[in-house]
Amino acid sequence: MQLTDQFLRKINYLRVSVTDRCDLRCVYCMKEKMNFLPKNEVLSLEEIERLCDNFIDLGVEKIRLTGGEPLVRKNIIHLIKNLNNKKTFTNLKEITMTTNGSLLKKFAKDLKNNGINRINVSLDTIVKEKYKEITRFGNLDNVLEGIEEAVKNNIKVKINTVVFKNFNDDKITDLINWANNKLLDLTFIEVMPIGDTDMPRHMQFVSLDKIFKELNNTYNFNKSDYRTSGPSNYYTSEKLNIKIGFITPLSNNFCATCNRVRISSTGKLFMCLGQNDFVDFREILRSDRGDNYIKDRIRFALSVKPKRHDFIINSEVKPYINRHMNETGG
Ligand code: SAM
Ligand code: SF4
């Protein structure tokens, strides 16, 4: 069984936002004052699992749990355990997670014991005060200890860094040196205009095209064949023992190879991170409709998956995406 969209892209990757809540407030992701959803609007773990089951039946091989912060969702390990059990008798091959790492020290062992072998940890700076500034109140030590614990438990950690203007764009080599010392692959991400934050997007955005060219003078990059299921392009260098990835939704569109869709914590299926259209599954899951109906709606959603996002960042245009990143996750 294989899911394809209207442009014949094979869709085998599902990202699931298990909560809109988070213990941080990264300035490019959220406003300082956020209203989180009442509990009854968020899918229960059973509803999430049933939706995942239907996607898996239709050919989804990889699920990434995200949020909000997935590790603040109560009983998240229970969901992971149930999904992990499916790997032996369904299409599902891999479960991964994107986390801010603040609770990783506590959960790393449980993640590993329940089949999570790779995670992405978001980290934009390795300077304590600056970490607090970008996350509004995070504690860098928690994340660093979490990463150590994950590595100790044989979880492969990749670092994701959003490049934010006048914050870390002149500290990229410090991050590369730090990650290289720890042997952690590192991916840089361009700010995307998803939802309104407290600062206009054009004051946050830095083109990774420019950063790549600057770094290339130092590292003389070679393009790597390595790919995860995500959109990152990886490079190696004789000066480094790690791979450096670049996710460039604005400076280098990669939609032609898109293989994924996203479920929000409220059960909306977003066919594209950079568009507002969705198909709502929450009411279906809470009705007496059967799984065949759910599968029909998934197929319908894929038949209208947009060709590409229309992200644009400049001082004239207000972001057209009317939700924050914590709704659909990264
Ligand atoms: N809380 C988890 C974390 O931070 O890893 C998972 C959810 S977070 C929304 C997923 C990823 O999206 C993080 O790597 C974060 O840095 C990134 N992100 C959030 N807002 C973004 C934006 N406007 N543009 C680009 N990346 C963003
Ligand atoms: Fe929370 Fe992740 Fe958004 Fe930061 S990027 S506020 S950690 S959801």
mmCIF file of C-alpha atoms and ligand atoms in Angstrom:
data_model
loop_
_atom_site.group_PDB
_atom_site.id
_atom_site.type_symbol
_atom_site.label_atom_id
_atom_site.label_comp_id
_atom_site.label_asym_id
_atom_site.label_seq_id
_atom_site.Cartn_x
_atom_site.Cartn_y
_atom_site.Cartn_z
ATOM 1 C CA MET A 1 0.000 0.000 0.000
ATOM 2 C CA GLN A 2 1.375 3.414 -0.914
ATOM 3 C CA LEU A 3 -0.091 6.866 -0.377
ATOM 4 C CA THR A 4 0.561 9.396 -3.107
ATOM 5 C CA ASP A 5 -0.673 12.924 -3.533
ATOM 6 C CA GLN A 6 -2.078 14.654 -6.603
ATOM 7 C CA PHE A 7 1.482 15.367 -7.833
ATOM 8 C CA LEU A 8 2.463 11.703 -7.394
ATOM 9 C CA ARG A 9 4.711 12.445 -4.420
ATOM 10 C CA LYS A 10 4.920 9.360 -2.196
ATOM 11 C CA ILE A 11 3.709 10.259 1.284
ATOM 12 C CA ASN A 12 5.139 7.914 3.897
ATOM 13 C CA TYR A 13 5.955 10.276 6.759
ATOM 14 C CA LEU A 14 3.562 11.587 9.385
ATOM 15 C CA ARG A 15 4.369 14.254 11.937
ATOM 16 C CA VAL A 16 2.098 14.345 14.942
ATOM 17 C CA SER A 17 1.820 17.271 17.317
ATOM 18 C CA VAL A 18 0.816 15.571 20.565
ATOM 19 C CA THR A 19 0.231 18.807 22.474
ATOM 20 C CA ASP A 20 0.164 22.537 21.772
ATOM 21 C CA ARG A 21 1.681 23.185 25.209
ATOM 22 C CA CYS A 22 5.306 23.867 25.891
ATOM 23 C CA ASP A 23 7.541 24.647 28.838
ATOM 24 C CA LEU A 24 9.394 27.271 26.738
ATOM 25 C CA ARG A 25 8.321 30.262 24.617
ATOM 26 C CA CYS A 26 10.910 30.526 21.853
ATOM 27 C CA VAL A 27 10.604 33.997 20.391
ATOM 28 C CA TYR A 28 10.328 32.811 16.752
ATOM 29 C CA CYS A 29 7.704 30.180 17.626
ATOM 30 C CA MET A 30 5.285 31.770 20.069
ATOM 31 C CA LYS A 31 4.187 35.074 21.508
ATOM 32 C CA GLU A 32 5.134 35.730 25.120
ATOM 33 C CA LYS A 33 1.493 35.430 26.138
ATOM 34 C CA MET A 34 -0.085 32.359 24.635
ATOM 35 C CA ASN A 35 -3.499 30.836 25.236
ATOM 36 C CA PHE A 36 -3.275 27.075 25.181
ATOM 37 C CA LEU A 37 -6.175 24.848 24.252
ATOM 38 C CA PRO A 38 -8.598 23.362 26.750
ATOM 39 C CA LYS A 39 -7.979 19.650 27.264
ATOM 40 C CA ASN A 40 -11.158 18.480 25.530
ATOM 41 C CA GLU A 41 -10.089 20.144 22.267
ATOM 42 C CA VAL A 42 -6.856 18.159 22.145
ATOM 43 C CA LEU A 43 -6.934 14.589 20.829
ATOM 44 C CA SER A 44 -6.675 11.899 23.471
ATOM 45 C CA LEU A 45 -3.771 9.478 23.170
ATOM 46 C CA GLU A 46 -6.236 6.823 21.990
ATOM 47 C CA GLU A 47 -7.532 9.134 19.259
ATOM 48 C CA ILE A 48 -3.975 9.922 18.155
ATOM 49 C CA GLU A 49 -3.151 6.220 18.027
ATOM 50 C CA ARG A 50 -6.241 5.387 15.979
ATOM 51 C CA LEU A 51 -5.421 8.102 13.479
ATOM 52 C CA CYS A 52 -1.828 6.853 13.272
ATOM 53 C CA ASP A 53 -3.104 3.294 12.726
ATOM 54 C CA ASN A 54 -5.075 4.414 9.703
ATOM 55 C CA PHE A 55 -2.099 6.256 8.228
ATOM 56 C CA ILE A 56 0.112 3.225 8.868
ATOM 57 C CA ASP A 57 -2.429 0.952 7.133
ATOM 58 C CA LEU A 58 -2.226 3.286 4.148
ATOM 59 C CA GLY A 59 1.562 3.124 3.950
ATOM 60 C CA VAL A 60 3.064 5.534 6.481
ATOM 61 C CA GLU A 61 6.453 4.172 7.547
ATOM 62 C CA LYS A 62 7.771 6.907 9.778
ATOM 63 C CA ILE A 63 6.140 8.920 12.551
ATOM 64 C CA ARG A 64 7.710 11.924 14.246
ATOM 65 C CA LEU A 65 6.200 13.069 17.529
ATOM 66 C CA THR A 66 6.390 16.788 18.030
ATOM 67 C CA GLY A 67 4.414 19.654 19.529
ATOM 68 C CA GLY A 68 4.461 21.968 21.466
ATOM 69 C CA GLU A 69 6.841 20.020 23.571
ATOM 70 C CA PRO A 70 6.036 16.305 23.177
ATOM 71 C CA LEU A 71 7.632 15.395 26.512
ATOM 72 C CA VAL A 72 5.189 17.572 28.479
ATOM 73 C CA ARG A 73 2.265 15.464 27.214
ATOM 74 C CA LYS A 74 1.059 13.265 30.057
ATOM 75 C CA ASN A 75 1.623 9.540 29.417
ATOM 76 C CA ILE A 76 3.458 10.167 26.151
ATOM 77 C CA ILE A 77 5.575 7.070 26.776
ATOM 78 C CA HIS A 78 2.395 4.987 26.728
ATOM 79 C CA LEU A 79 1.630 6.190 23.192
ATOM 80 C CA ILE A 80 5.219 5.568 22.092
ATOM 81 C CA LYS A 81 5.135 2.067 23.540
ATOM 82 C CA ASN A 82 1.927 1.239 21.656
ATOM 83 C CA LEU A 83 3.288 2.660 18.401
ATOM 84 C CA ASN A 84 6.573 0.831 18.878
ATOM 85 C CA ASN A 85 4.745 -2.499 19.208
ATOM 86 C CA LYS A 86 3.254 -1.961 15.752
ATOM 87 C CA LYS A 87 6.681 -1.964 14.103
ATOM 88 C CA THR A 88 6.722 -5.769 14.087
ATOM 89 C CA PHE A 89 3.486 -6.299 12.164
ATOM 90 C CA THR A 90 2.687 -3.108 10.208
ATOM 91 C CA ASN A 91 4.269 -0.729 7.676
ATOM 92 C CA LEU A 92 5.665 1.374 10.519
ATOM 93 C CA LYS A 93 9.474 1.310 10.576
ATOM 94 C CA GLU A 94 10.550 4.249 12.703
ATOM 95 C CA ILE A 95 9.313 6.564 15.448
ATOM 96 C CA THR A 96 11.284 9.724 16.126
ATOM 97 C CA MET A 97 10.775 12.888 18.121
ATOM 98 C CA THR A 98 11.594 16.578 17.977
ATOM 99 C CA THR A 99 12.102 17.946 21.471
ATOM 100 C CA ASN A 100 13.489 21.035 23.143
ATOM 101 C CA GLY A 101 15.410 18.644 25.409
ATOM 102 C CA SER A 102 14.421 20.256 28.707
ATOM 103 C CA LEU A 103 12.898 17.008 30.017
ATOM 104 C CA LEU A 104 15.190 14.651 28.174
ATOM 105 C CA LYS A 105 17.273 13.729 31.189
ATOM 106 C CA LYS A 106 14.147 12.294 32.785
ATOM 107 C CA PHE A 107 12.792 10.557 29.665
ATOM 108 C CA ALA A 108 15.819 9.429 27.624
ATOM 109 C CA LYS A 109 15.875 5.897 29.006
ATOM 110 C CA ASP A 110 12.132 5.404 28.512
ATOM 111 C CA LEU A 111 12.396 6.683 24.957
ATOM 112 C CA LYS A 112 15.168 4.235 24.163
ATOM 113 C CA ASN A 113 13.370 1.339 25.860
ATOM 114 C CA ASN A 114 10.345 2.044 23.712
ATOM 115 C CA GLY A 115 12.056 2.044 20.357
ATOM 116 C CA ILE A 116 13.150 5.636 19.834
ATOM 117 C CA ASN A 117 16.653 5.474 18.416
ATOM 118 C CA ARG A 118 16.955 8.950 16.936
ATOM 119 C CA ILE A 119 15.771 12.354 18.093
ATOM 120 C CA ASN A 120 16.163 15.974 17.067
ATOM 121 C CA VAL A 121 16.968 18.375 19.878
ATOM 122 C CA SER A 122 16.353 22.068 19.224
ATOM 123 C CA LEU A 123 19.170 24.276 20.440
ATOM 124 C CA ASP A 124 19.946 27.728 19.073
ATOM 125 C CA THR A 125 22.850 28.744 21.291
ATOM 126 C CA ILE A 126 25.275 27.222 23.760
ATOM 127 C CA VAL A 127 25.524 30.417 25.835
ATOM 128 C CA LYS A 128 23.437 30.182 28.990
ATOM 129 C CA GLU A 129 22.109 33.771 29.058
ATOM 130 C CA LYS A 130 21.375 33.759 25.349
ATOM 131 C CA TYR A 131 19.501 30.478 25.673
ATOM 132 C CA LYS A 132 17.300 32.090 28.272
ATOM 133 C CA GLU A 133 16.757 35.065 25.977
ATOM 134 C CA ILE A 134 15.657 33.094 22.898
ATOM 135 C CA THR A 135 13.474 30.626 24.849
ATOM 136 C CA ARG A 136 12.285 33.401 27.221
ATOM 137 C CA PHE A 137 12.956 31.294 30.336
ATOM 138 C CA GLY A 138 14.709 28.056 29.430
ATOM 139 C CA ASN A 139 17.663 26.595 31.309
ATOM 140 C CA LEU A 140 20.508 25.512 29.038
ATOM 141 C CA ASP A 141 21.941 23.082 31.606
ATOM 142 C CA ASN A 142 18.764 20.981 31.488
ATOM 143 C CA VAL A 143 19.118 20.588 27.730
ATOM 144 C CA LEU A 144 22.827 19.797 27.826
ATOM 145 C CA GLU A 145 22.273 17.195 30.539
ATOM 146 C CA GLY A 146 19.350 15.788 28.541
ATOM 147 C CA ILE A 147 21.491 15.434 25.440
ATOM 148 C CA GLU A 148 24.176 13.649 27.465
ATOM 149 C CA GLU A 149 21.619 11.258 28.897
ATOM 150 C CA ALA A 150 20.200 10.517 25.444
ATOM 151 C CA VAL A 151 23.666 9.808 24.040
ATOM 152 C CA LYS A 152 24.425 7.604 27.055
ATOM 153 C CA ASN A 153 21.301 5.618 26.206
ATOM 154 C CA ASN A 154 22.457 5.152 22.602
ATOM 155 C CA ILE A 155 19.946 7.538 21.100
ATOM 156 C CA LYS A 156 21.355 9.327 18.056
ATOM 157 C CA VAL A 157 20.893 13.041 18.665
ATOM 158 C CA LYS A 158 20.769 15.607 15.902
ATOM 159 C CA ILE A 159 20.794 19.269 16.851
ATOM 160 C CA ASN A 160 18.369 21.651 15.103
ATOM 161 C CA THR A 161 19.274 25.323 15.164
ATOM 162 C CA VAL A 162 17.035 28.097 13.920
ATOM 163 C CA VAL A 163 19.242 30.880 12.578
ATOM 164 C CA PHE A 164 17.876 34.109 14.008
ATOM 165 C CA LYS A 165 19.058 37.534 12.847
ATOM 166 C CA ASN A 166 21.402 39.389 15.206
ATOM 167 C CA PHE A 167 21.111 36.562 17.719
ATOM 168 C CA ASN A 168 23.119 33.561 16.534
ATOM 169 C CA ASP A 169 23.912 34.293 12.873
ATOM 170 C CA ASP A 170 27.427 35.419 13.840
ATOM 171 C CA LYS A 171 27.939 32.460 16.191
ATOM 172 C CA ILE A 172 27.423 29.643 13.721
ATOM 173 C CA THR A 173 31.007 28.382 13.864
ATOM 174 C CA ASP A 174 30.848 28.243 17.690
ATOM 175 C CA LEU A 175 27.855 25.922 17.371
ATOM 176 C CA ILE A 176 29.578 23.838 14.718
ATOM 177 C CA ASN A 177 32.692 23.463 16.908
ATOM 178 C CA TRP A 178 30.584 22.495 19.914
ATOM 179 C CA ALA A 179 28.570 19.914 17.952
ATOM 180 C CA ASN A 180 31.716 18.588 16.295
ATOM 181 C CA ASN A 181 33.349 18.034 19.695
ATOM 182 C CA LYS A 182 30.295 16.103 20.821
ATOM 183 C CA LEU A 183 29.969 14.263 17.479
ATOM 184 C CA LEU A 184 26.391 15.451 17.002
ATOM 185 C CA ASP A 185 25.105 16.238 13.500
ATOM 186 C CA LEU A 186 23.776 19.762 13.251
ATOM 187 C CA THR A 187 21.086 21.224 11.021
ATOM 188 C CA PHE A 188 20.412 24.905 10.485
ATOM 189 C CA ILE A 189 16.865 26.047 9.788
ATOM 190 C CA GLU A 190 15.533 29.258 8.261
ATOM 191 C CA VAL A 191 12.888 31.152 10.221
ATOM 192 C CA MET A 192 9.491 30.515 8.646
ATOM 193 C CA PRO A 193 6.619 33.030 8.763
ATOM 194 C CA ILE A 194 4.269 30.744 10.674
ATOM 195 C CA GLY A 195 1.965 32.729 12.936
ATOM 196 C CA ASP A 196 2.465 36.152 14.472
ATOM 197 C CA THR A 197 5.218 36.544 17.039
ATOM 198 C CA ASP A 198 6.142 39.648 19.030
ATOM 199 C CA MET A 199 8.701 40.731 16.406
ATOM 200 C CA PRO A 200 8.126 41.061 12.622
ATOM 201 C CA ARG A 201 9.503 38.118 10.673
ATOM 202 C CA HIS A 202 11.753 40.206 8.442
ATOM 203 C CA MET A 203 13.642 41.249 11.586
ATOM 204 C CA GLN A 204 14.234 37.573 12.429
ATOM 205 C CA PHE A 205 15.018 36.047 9.055
ATOM 206 C CA VAL A 206 18.484 35.249 7.739
ATOM 207 C CA SER A 207 18.972 33.517 4.394
ATOM 208 C CA LEU A 208 20.865 30.261 4.791
ATOM 209 C CA ASP A 209 22.090 30.682 1.252
ATOM 210 C CA LYS A 210 24.271 33.493 2.536
ATOM 211 C CA ILE A 211 25.368 31.562 5.646
ATOM 212 C CA PHE A 212 26.201 28.509 3.531
ATOM 213 C CA LYS A 213 28.456 30.538 1.253
ATOM 214 C CA GLU A 214 30.290 32.050 4.214
ATOM 215 C CA LEU A 215 30.741 28.673 5.921
ATOM 216 C CA ASN A 216 31.865 27.063 2.700
ATOM 217 C CA ASN A 217 34.911 29.353 2.642
ATOM 218 C CA THR A 218 36.000 27.793 5.930
ATOM 219 C CA TYR A 219 34.798 24.228 5.566
ATOM 220 C CA ASN A 220 34.938 23.583 1.837
ATOM 221 C CA PHE A 221 31.801 21.428 2.030
ATOM 222 C CA ASN A 222 31.116 18.270 0.045
ATOM 223 C CA LYS A 223 27.496 17.420 -0.686
ATOM 224 C CA SER A 224 26.529 14.254 1.168
ATOM 225 C CA ASP A 225 24.176 11.562 -0.143
ATOM 226 C CA TYR A 226 22.905 11.108 3.401
ATOM 227 C CA ARG A 227 19.183 11.761 3.770
ATOM 228 C CA THR A 228 16.716 11.308 6.561
ATOM 229 C CA SER A 229 13.040 11.503 5.623
ATOM 230 C CA GLY A 230 13.180 15.238 6.305
ATOM 231 C CA PRO A 231 13.971 18.179 4.016
ATOM 232 C CA SER A 232 17.561 18.760 5.137
ATOM 233 C CA ASN A 233 20.439 18.790 2.638
ATOM 234 C CA TYR A 234 23.601 17.498 4.295
ATOM 235 C CA TYR A 235 27.246 18.360 3.783
ATOM 236 C CA THR A 236 30.502 16.948 5.075
ATOM 237 C CA SER A 237 33.897 18.584 5.417
ATOM 238 C CA GLU A 238 37.407 17.254 5.862
ATOM 239 C CA LYS A 239 37.637 19.638 8.805
ATOM 240 C CA LEU A 240 34.637 18.085 10.569
ATOM 241 C CA ASN A 241 33.560 14.703 11.930
ATOM 242 C CA ILE A 242 29.849 15.506 11.681
ATOM 243 C CA LYS A 243 27.336 16.275 8.964
ATOM 244 C CA ILE A 244 25.962 19.792 8.655
ATOM 245 C CA GLY A 245 22.391 20.121 7.343
ATOM 246 C CA PHE A 246 20.538 23.081 5.892
ATOM 247 C CA ILE A 247 16.748 23.430 5.822
ATOM 248 C CA THR A 248 15.991 26.264 3.470
ATOM 249 C CA PRO A 249 12.244 26.625 2.882
ATOM 250 C CA LEU A 250 12.659 30.227 1.769
ATOM 251 C CA SER A 251 15.996 30.456 0.016
ATOM 252 C CA ASN A 252 15.773 27.057 -1.713
ATOM 253 C CA ASN A 253 12.338 25.541 -2.047
ATOM 254 C CA PHE A 254 12.259 21.750 -1.563
ATOM 255 C CA CYS A 255 8.525 21.081 -1.967
ATOM 256 C CA ALA A 256 8.989 18.898 -5.062
ATOM 257 C CA THR A 257 10.315 16.120 -2.843
ATOM 258 C CA CYS A 258 7.849 16.571 0.028
ATOM 259 C CA ASN A 259 6.903 13.215 1.545
ATOM 260 C CA ARG A 260 4.994 14.277 4.662
ATOM 261 C CA VAL A 261 1.812 15.565 6.223
ATOM 262 C CA ARG A 262 1.093 16.803 9.733
ATOM 263 C CA ILE A 263 -1.577 16.240 12.346
ATOM 264 C CA SER A 264 -2.188 19.030 14.825
ATOM 265 C CA SER A 265 -2.877 18.332 18.490
ATOM 266 C CA THR A 266 -6.575 18.960 17.760
ATOM 267 C CA GLY A 267 -6.725 16.420 14.924
ATOM 268 C CA LYS A 268 -6.439 18.739 11.935
ATOM 269 C CA LEU A 269 -4.505 17.218 9.079
ATOM 270 C CA PHE A 270 -2.329 19.900 7.500
ATOM 271 C CA MET A 271 -1.181 18.775 4.100
ATOM 272 C CA CYS A 272 1.456 21.520 3.960
ATOM 273 C CA LEU A 273 3.231 23.348 6.789
ATOM 274 C CA GLY A 274 3.134 26.492 4.688
ATOM 275 C CA GLN A 275 -0.585 26.599 3.865
ATOM 276 C CA ASN A 276 -3.731 27.089 5.926
ATOM 277 C CA ASP A 277 -5.901 24.310 4.427
ATOM 278 C CA PHE A 278 -6.642 21.290 6.571
ATOM 279 C CA VAL A 279 -8.962 18.322 6.875
ATOM 280 C CA ASP A 280 -10.416 17.946 10.360
ATOM 281 C CA PHE A 281 -10.400 14.467 11.883
ATOM 282 C CA ARG A 282 -11.396 15.236 15.465
ATOM 283 C CA GLU A 283 -15.133 15.179 14.912
ATOM 284 C CA ILE A 284 -14.794 12.083 12.751
ATOM 285 C CA LEU A 285 -12.834 10.328 15.497
ATOM 286 C CA ARG A 286 -15.495 11.338 18.012
ATOM 287 C CA SER A 287 -18.396 10.182 15.830
ATOM 288 C CA ASP A 288 -19.444 6.616 15.075
ATOM 289 C CA ARG A 289 -17.704 6.672 11.700
ATOM 290 C CA GLY A 290 -15.506 3.649 11.015
ATOM 291 C CA ASP A 291 -11.899 3.377 9.870
ATOM 292 C CA ASN A 292 -12.873 3.083 6.192
ATOM 293 C CA TYR A 293 -14.305 6.580 6.359
ATOM 294 C CA ILE A 294 -11.143 7.862 8.045
ATOM 295 C CA LYS A 295 -9.063 6.314 5.257
ATOM 296 C CA ASP A 296 -11.295 7.902 2.596
ATOM 297 C CA ARG A 297 -10.772 11.324 4.195
ATOM 298 C CA ILE A 298 -7.009 10.751 4.337
ATOM 299 C CA ARG A 299 -7.013 9.886 0.625
ATOM 300 C CA PHE A 300 -9.105 12.978 -0.073
ATOM 301 C CA ALA A 301 -6.669 15.156 1.907
ATOM 302 C CA LEU A 302 -3.776 13.807 -0.132
ATOM 303 C CA SER A 303 -5.644 14.517 -3.354
ATOM 304 C CA VAL A 304 -5.676 18.211 -2.449
ATOM 305 C CA LYS A 305 -2.183 18.485 -0.934
ATOM 306 C CA PRO A 306 -0.808 21.770 -2.324
ATOM 307 C CA LYS A 307 2.120 21.806 -4.718
ATOM 308 C CA ARG A 308 4.196 24.095 -2.501
ATOM 309 C CA HIS A 309 4.162 26.669 0.229
ATOM 310 C CA ASP A 310 4.035 30.384 -0.600
ATOM 311 C CA PHE A 311 6.231 31.614 2.247
ATOM 312 C CA ILE A 312 7.389 35.149 1.831
ATOM 313 C CA ILE A 313 9.196 37.338 4.332
ATOM 314 C CA ASN A 314 9.552 41.069 3.873
ATOM 315 C CA SER A 315 8.510 44.226 5.677
ATOM 316 C CA GLU A 316 5.379 44.688 3.517
ATOM 317 C CA VAL A 317 3.743 41.290 3.933
ATOM 318 C CA LYS A 318 2.077 39.993 7.079
ATOM 319 C CA PRO A 319 2.400 36.212 7.567
ATOM 320 C CA TYR A 320 -0.577 34.445 6.019
ATOM 321 C CA ILE A 321 -0.249 31.324 8.182
ATOM 322 C CA ASN A 322 -2.790 31.854 10.915
ATOM 323 C CA ARG A 323 -1.440 29.365 13.418
ATOM 324 C CA HIS A 324 1.742 29.048 15.436
ATOM 325 C CA MET A 325 4.398 26.412 14.929
ATOM 326 C CA ASN A 326 3.416 24.630 18.162
ATOM 327 C CA GLU A 327 0.084 23.667 16.555
ATOM 328 C CA THR A 328 1.633 21.594 13.792
ATOM 329 C CA GLY A 329 5.125 20.998 15.142
ATOM 330 C CA GLY A 330 8.421 20.834 13.265
HETATM 331 N N1 SAM B 1 9.182 21.815 21.226
HETATM 332 C C1 SAM B 1 9.901 20.967 20.351
HETATM 333 C C2 SAM B 1 11.198 21.626 19.907
HETATM 334 O O1 SAM B 1 11.352 22.826 20.074
HETATM 335 O O2 SAM B 1 12.028 20.891 19.376
HETATM 336 C C3 SAM B 1 9.103 20.510 19.140
HETATM 337 C C4 SAM B 1 8.216 21.506 18.487
HETATM 338 S S1 SAM B 1 9.037 22.883 17.722
HETATM 339 C C5 SAM B 1 7.672 23.755 17.041
HETATM 340 C C6 SAM B 1 9.799 22.081 16.342
HETATM 341 C C7 SAM B 1 10.885 22.834 15.634
HETATM 342 O O3 SAM B 1 10.341 23.961 14.993
HETATM 343 C C8 SAM B 1 11.989 23.342 16.533
HETATM 344 O O4 SAM B 1 13.235 22.905 16.011
HETATM 345 C C9 SAM B 1 11.874 24.831 16.440
HETATM 346 O O5 SAM B 1 13.126 25.454 16.561
HETATM 347 C C10 SAM B 1 11.272 25.013 15.057
HETATM 348 N N2 SAM B 1 10.534 26.260 14.864
HETATM 349 C C11 SAM B 1 9.597 26.812 15.645
HETATM 350 N N3 SAM B 1 9.113 27.937 15.086
HETATM 351 C C12 SAM B 1 9.766 28.114 13.921
HETATM 352 C C13 SAM B 1 9.713 29.084 12.873
HETATM 353 N N4 SAM B 1 8.873 30.108 12.915
HETATM 354 N N5 SAM B 1 10.531 28.926 11.817
HETATM 355 C C14 SAM B 1 11.392 27.874 11.757
HETATM 356 N N6 SAM B 1 11.478 26.909 12.690
HETATM 357 C C15 SAM B 1 10.677 27.031 13.770
HETATM 358 FE FE1 SF4 B 2 8.290 25.269 22.578
HETATM 359 FE FE2 SF4 B 2 9.535 24.086 20.565
HETATM 360 FE FE3 SF4 B 2 8.081 26.289 20.156
HETATM 361 FE FE4 SF4 B 2 10.339 26.494 21.486
HETATM 362 S S1 SF4 B 2 10.122 25.853 19.354
HETATM 363 S S2 SF4 B 2 8.360 27.398 22.084
HETATM 364 S S3 SF4 B 2 10.422 24.611 22.550
HETATM 365 S S4 SF4 B 2 7.321 24.343 20.774
#
